[in-house]
mmCIF file of C-alpha atoms in Angstrom:
data_model
loop_
_atom_site.group_PDB
_atom_site.id
_atom_site.type_symbol
_atom_site.label_atom_id
_atom_site.label_comp_id
_atom_site.label_asym_id
_atom_site.label_seq_id
_atom_site.Cartn_x
_atom_site.Cartn_y
_atom_site.Cartn_z
ATOM 1 C CA MET A 10 128.458 40.040 129.013
ATOM 2 C CA LYS A 11 130.275 43.099 128.691
ATOM 3 C CA LYS A 12 129.101 43.287 125.213
ATOM 4 C CA TYR A 13 125.427 42.621 126.233
ATOM 5 C CA LEU A 14 125.774 45.479 129.269
ATOM 6 C CA VAL A 15 127.015 48.108 126.578
ATOM 7 C CA PHE A 16 124.161 47.066 124.448
ATOM 8 C CA SER A 17 121.608 47.635 126.891
ATOM 9 C CA PHE A 18 122.934 50.672 127.854
ATOM 10 C CA LEU A 19 122.765 52.106 124.289
ATOM 11 C CA ALA A 20 119.615 50.692 123.887
ATOM 12 C CA THR A 21 118.225 52.617 127.271
ATOM 13 C CA ILE A 22 119.973 55.941 126.156
ATOM 14 C CA LEU A 23 118.217 55.668 122.604
ATOM 15 C CA PHE A 24 114.744 54.905 124.243
ATOM 16 C CA THR A 25 115.299 57.735 126.187
ATOM 17 C CA ALA A 26 116.424 60.130 123.997
ATOM 18 C CA CYS A 27 113.253 59.510 121.826
ATOM 19 C CA ASP A 28 111.058 59.822 124.565
ATOM 20 C CA ASP A 29 112.586 63.262 124.906
ATOM 21 C CA THR A 30 112.411 64.070 121.350
ATOM 22 C CA ARG A 31 108.671 62.718 121.436
ATOM 23 C CA LYS A 32 107.910 64.880 124.472
ATOM 24 C CA ALA A 33 109.465 67.887 123.143
ATOM 25 C CA MET A 34 107.338 66.819 119.747
ATOM 26 C CA HIS A 35 104.243 66.667 121.595
ATOM 27 C CA ASP A 36 105.029 70.388 123.527
ATOM 28 C CA GLU A 37 105.344 71.893 120.092
ATOM 29 C CA TYR A 38 102.338 70.454 118.450
ATOM 30 C CA LEU A 39 100.187 71.533 121.677
ATOM 31 C CA GLU A 40 101.883 75.134 121.236
ATOM 32 C CA PHE A 41 100.469 74.931 117.844
ATOM 33 C CA VAL A 42 96.923 73.982 118.731
ATOM 34 C CA MET A 43 96.846 76.810 120.762
ATOM 35 C CA HIS A 44 97.810 79.068 118.086
ATOM 36 C CA THR A 45 95.275 77.090 115.922
ATOM 37 C CA ASP A 46 92.564 77.864 118.517
ATOM 38 C CA SER A 47 93.348 81.551 118.369
ATOM 39 C CA LEU A 48 93.176 81.406 114.514
ATOM 40 C CA GLU A 49 89.856 80.102 115.050
ATOM 41 C CA THR A 50 88.690 82.437 117.307
ATOM 42 C CA VAL A 51 90.047 85.278 114.901
ATOM 43 C CA HIS A 52 88.041 83.307 111.888
ATOM 44 C CA GLU A 53 84.697 83.268 113.791
ATOM 45 C CA ALA A 54 85.224 86.923 114.339
ATOM 46 C CA MET A 55 85.897 87.571 110.766
ATOM 47 C CA VAL A 56 82.870 85.555 109.830
ATOM 48 C CA VAL A 57 80.733 87.630 111.991
ATOM 49 C CA SER A 58 82.357 90.464 110.332
ATOM 50 C CA HIS A 59 81.768 89.148 106.913
ATOM 51 C CA GLU A 60 78.160 88.768 107.647
ATOM 52 C CA ALA A 61 77.508 92.000 108.713
ATOM 53 C CA VAL A 62 79.319 93.631 105.772
ATOM 54 C CA LYS A 63 77.451 91.372 103.275
ATOM 55 C CA ALA A 64 73.816 92.654 105.271
ATOM 56 C CA ASP A 65 75.301 96.509 104.729
ATOM 57 C CA THR A 66 76.036 95.341 101.014
ATOM 58 C CA ARG A 67 72.777 94.108 100.512
ATOM 59 C CA THR A 68 70.645 96.746 102.367
ATOM 60 C CA LEU A 69 72.774 99.690 100.142
ATOM 61 C CA ALA A 70 71.958 97.750 96.744
ATOM 62 C CA GLN A 71 68.309 97.963 97.612
ATOM 63 C CA LYS A 72 68.293 101.592 98.571
ATOM 64 C CA LEU A 73 70.527 101.838 94.579
ATOM 65 C CA LYS A 74 67.735 99.906 93.112
ATOM 66 C CA ASP A 75 64.781 101.893 94.969
ATOM 67 C CA VAL A 76 66.459 105.352 93.875
ATOM 68 C CA GLU A 77 65.405 106.102 90.112
ATOM 69 C CA ALA A 78 68.543 108.406 89.149
ATOM 70 C CA THR A 79 70.715 105.753 90.763
ATOM 71 C CA ASP A 80 74.722 106.242 89.596
ATOM 72 C CA SER A 81 75.708 103.193 87.363
ATOM 73 C CA ILE A 82 79.388 103.295 88.696
ATOM 74 C CA ALA A 83 77.917 103.028 92.679
ATOM 75 C CA MET A 84 75.768 99.855 90.999
ATOM 76 C CA ALA A 85 78.974 98.537 89.623
ATOM 77 C CA ASP A 86 80.827 98.975 93.417
ATOM 78 C CA VAL A 87 78.380 97.270 95.003
ATOM 79 C CA GLN A 88 78.141 94.315 92.631
ATOM 80 C CA GLU A 89 81.950 94.334 92.917
ATOM 81 C CA HIS A 90 81.432 94.143 96.716
ATOM 82 C CA GLN A 91 78.905 91.224 96.586
ATOM 83 C CA MET A 92 81.503 89.010 94.181
ATOM 84 C CA GLN A 93 84.051 89.899 96.736
ATOM 85 C CA LEU A 94 81.980 89.278 99.466
ATOM 86 C CA LYS A 95 81.190 85.415 97.768
ATOM 87 C CA ALA A 96 84.579 84.727 97.217
ATOM 88 C CA GLN A 97 85.282 85.512 100.912
ATOM 89 C CA ALA A 98 82.369 83.420 102.028
ATOM 90 C CA THR A 99 84.138 80.628 99.999
ATOM 91 C CA SER A 100 88.003 81.494 101.251
ATOM 92 C CA LEU A 101 86.109 81.348 104.753
ATOM 93 C CA ALA A 102 84.540 77.836 104.733
ATOM 94 C CA LYS A 103 88.218 76.443 103.006
ATOM 95 C CA LEU A 104 90.011 77.684 106.047
ATOM 96 C CA LYS A 105 87.368 76.459 108.785
ATOM 97 C CA LYS A 106 87.783 73.537 107.019
ATOM 98 C CA LEU A 107 91.636 73.350 107.459
ATOM 99 C CA ILE A 108 91.369 74.467 111.091
ATOM 100 C CA GLU A 109 89.468 71.644 111.998
ATOM 101 C CA SER A 110 91.639 69.233 110.244
ATOM 102 C CA HIS A 111 94.248 70.396 112.800
ATOM 103 C CA ALA A 112 91.993 68.821 115.504
ATOM 104 C CA ASP A 113 91.411 65.655 113.639
ATOM 105 C CA VAL A 114 95.264 64.792 113.956
ATOM 106 C CA LYS A 115 95.533 65.270 117.536
ATOM 107 C CA GLY A 116 94.659 61.530 118.349
ATOM 108 C CA TYR A 117 97.265 60.164 115.717
ATOM 109 C CA PHE A 118 99.813 62.804 116.745
ATOM 110 C CA MET A 119 99.891 62.342 120.680
ATOM 111 C CA SER A 120 99.864 58.460 119.908
ATOM 112 C CA ASP A 121 103.153 56.522 119.800
ATOM 113 C CA SER A 122 102.215 55.126 116.649
ATOM 114 C CA ILE A 123 103.883 57.947 114.585
ATOM 115 C CA SER A 124 107.428 58.501 114.209
ATOM 116 C CA VAL A 125 109.349 61.508 115.014
ATOM 117 C CA GLU A 126 109.921 62.281 111.428
ATOM 118 C CA GLN A 127 106.024 62.010 110.703
ATOM 119 C CA MET A 128 105.706 64.030 113.415
ATOM 120 C CA GLU A 129 108.269 66.790 112.594
ATOM 121 C CA GLN A 130 106.457 66.754 109.058
ATOM 122 C CA GLN A 131 103.201 67.268 110.678
ATOM 123 C CA LEU A 132 104.223 70.253 112.429
ATOM 124 C CA LEU A 133 106.052 71.763 109.489
ATOM 125 C CA ASP A 134 102.312 71.558 107.666
ATOM 126 C CA MET A 135 100.676 72.849 110.540
ATOM 127 C CA GLU A 136 103.077 75.751 110.786
ATOM 128 C CA ALA A 137 102.545 76.246 107.065
ATOM 129 C CA ASN A 138 98.710 75.882 107.097
ATOM 130 C CA ASN A 139 98.761 78.464 110.413
ATOM 131 C CA GLU A 140 100.707 81.034 108.278
ATOM 132 C CA GLU A 141 98.763 80.691 105.174
ATOM 133 C CA ILE A 142 95.434 80.932 107.270
ATOM 134 C CA ALA A 143 96.522 84.224 109.381
ATOM 135 C CA ALA A 144 97.759 85.681 105.884
ATOM 136 C CA ARG A 145 94.253 84.917 104.413
ATOM 137 C CA LEU A 146 92.490 86.123 107.389
ATOM 138 C CA ASN A 147 94.378 89.416 107.160
ATOM 139 C CA GLN A 148 93.694 89.617 103.664
ATOM 140 C CA ILE A 149 89.922 89.350 104.185
ATOM 141 C CA LYS A 150 90.145 91.522 107.044
ATOM 142 C CA THR A 151 91.888 94.333 104.866
ATOM 143 C CA GLU A 152 89.258 93.056 101.899
ATOM 144 C CA LEU A 153 86.469 93.864 104.448
ATOM 145 C CA GLN A 154 87.705 97.513 105.532
ATOM 146 C CA LYS A 155 88.023 98.228 102.227
ATOM 147 C CA ILE A 156 84.358 97.372 101.315
ATOM 148 C CA GLU A 157 82.795 99.401 104.001
ATOM 149 C CA ALA A 158 84.783 102.571 103.514
ATOM 150 C CA GLU A 159 83.949 102.440 99.857
ATOM 151 C CA GLN A 160 80.346 101.872 100.951
ATOM 152 C CA GLU A 161 80.370 104.434 104.017
ATOM 153 C CA ILE A 162 81.175 106.875 100.715
ATOM 154 C CA LEU A 163 78.569 105.644 98.660
ATOM 155 C CA LYS A 164 75.953 106.037 101.678
ATOM 156 C CA ASN A 165 77.089 109.836 101.978
ATOM 157 C CA GLN A 166 76.671 110.453 98.271
ATOM 158 C CA ASP A 167 73.026 109.054 98.521
ATOM 159 C CA SER A 168 72.057 111.067 101.412
ATOM 160 C CA GLU A 169 73.709 114.345 99.986
ATOM 161 C CA GLU A 170 71.468 113.895 96.735
#
């Protein structure tokens, strides 16, 4: 009988500890969801900025084509900007899919069908994904700022001539 009571007591402690661990993991997951949501907001703002720079690049390219004495270096710069913008568009689309994949995990993660080890691994994966997303968004932002600055110089050169 004593063995049964001790076993029951240990089983209760084990289940309680697992529940606390699961709750802590669920709370940590919800923090990652909030971080992902903020990254999604930044992503959407970056898409808007990207589209604006893309439109400016098209306008500038058309202006340069219309001018007969167009500087070939300026045209090469604009073409370089267009290639960068295409690469950024592809990257932004991939990041959007990665952000959306975090939402797909929610039902699975919040269920009891996932083990604590799987939860820990999922959290590590999400943390790595969020760091990658944030780094890439920062890189795109820097590239867009550089393109805008270079295009401003090209516009000023065009208006001086």
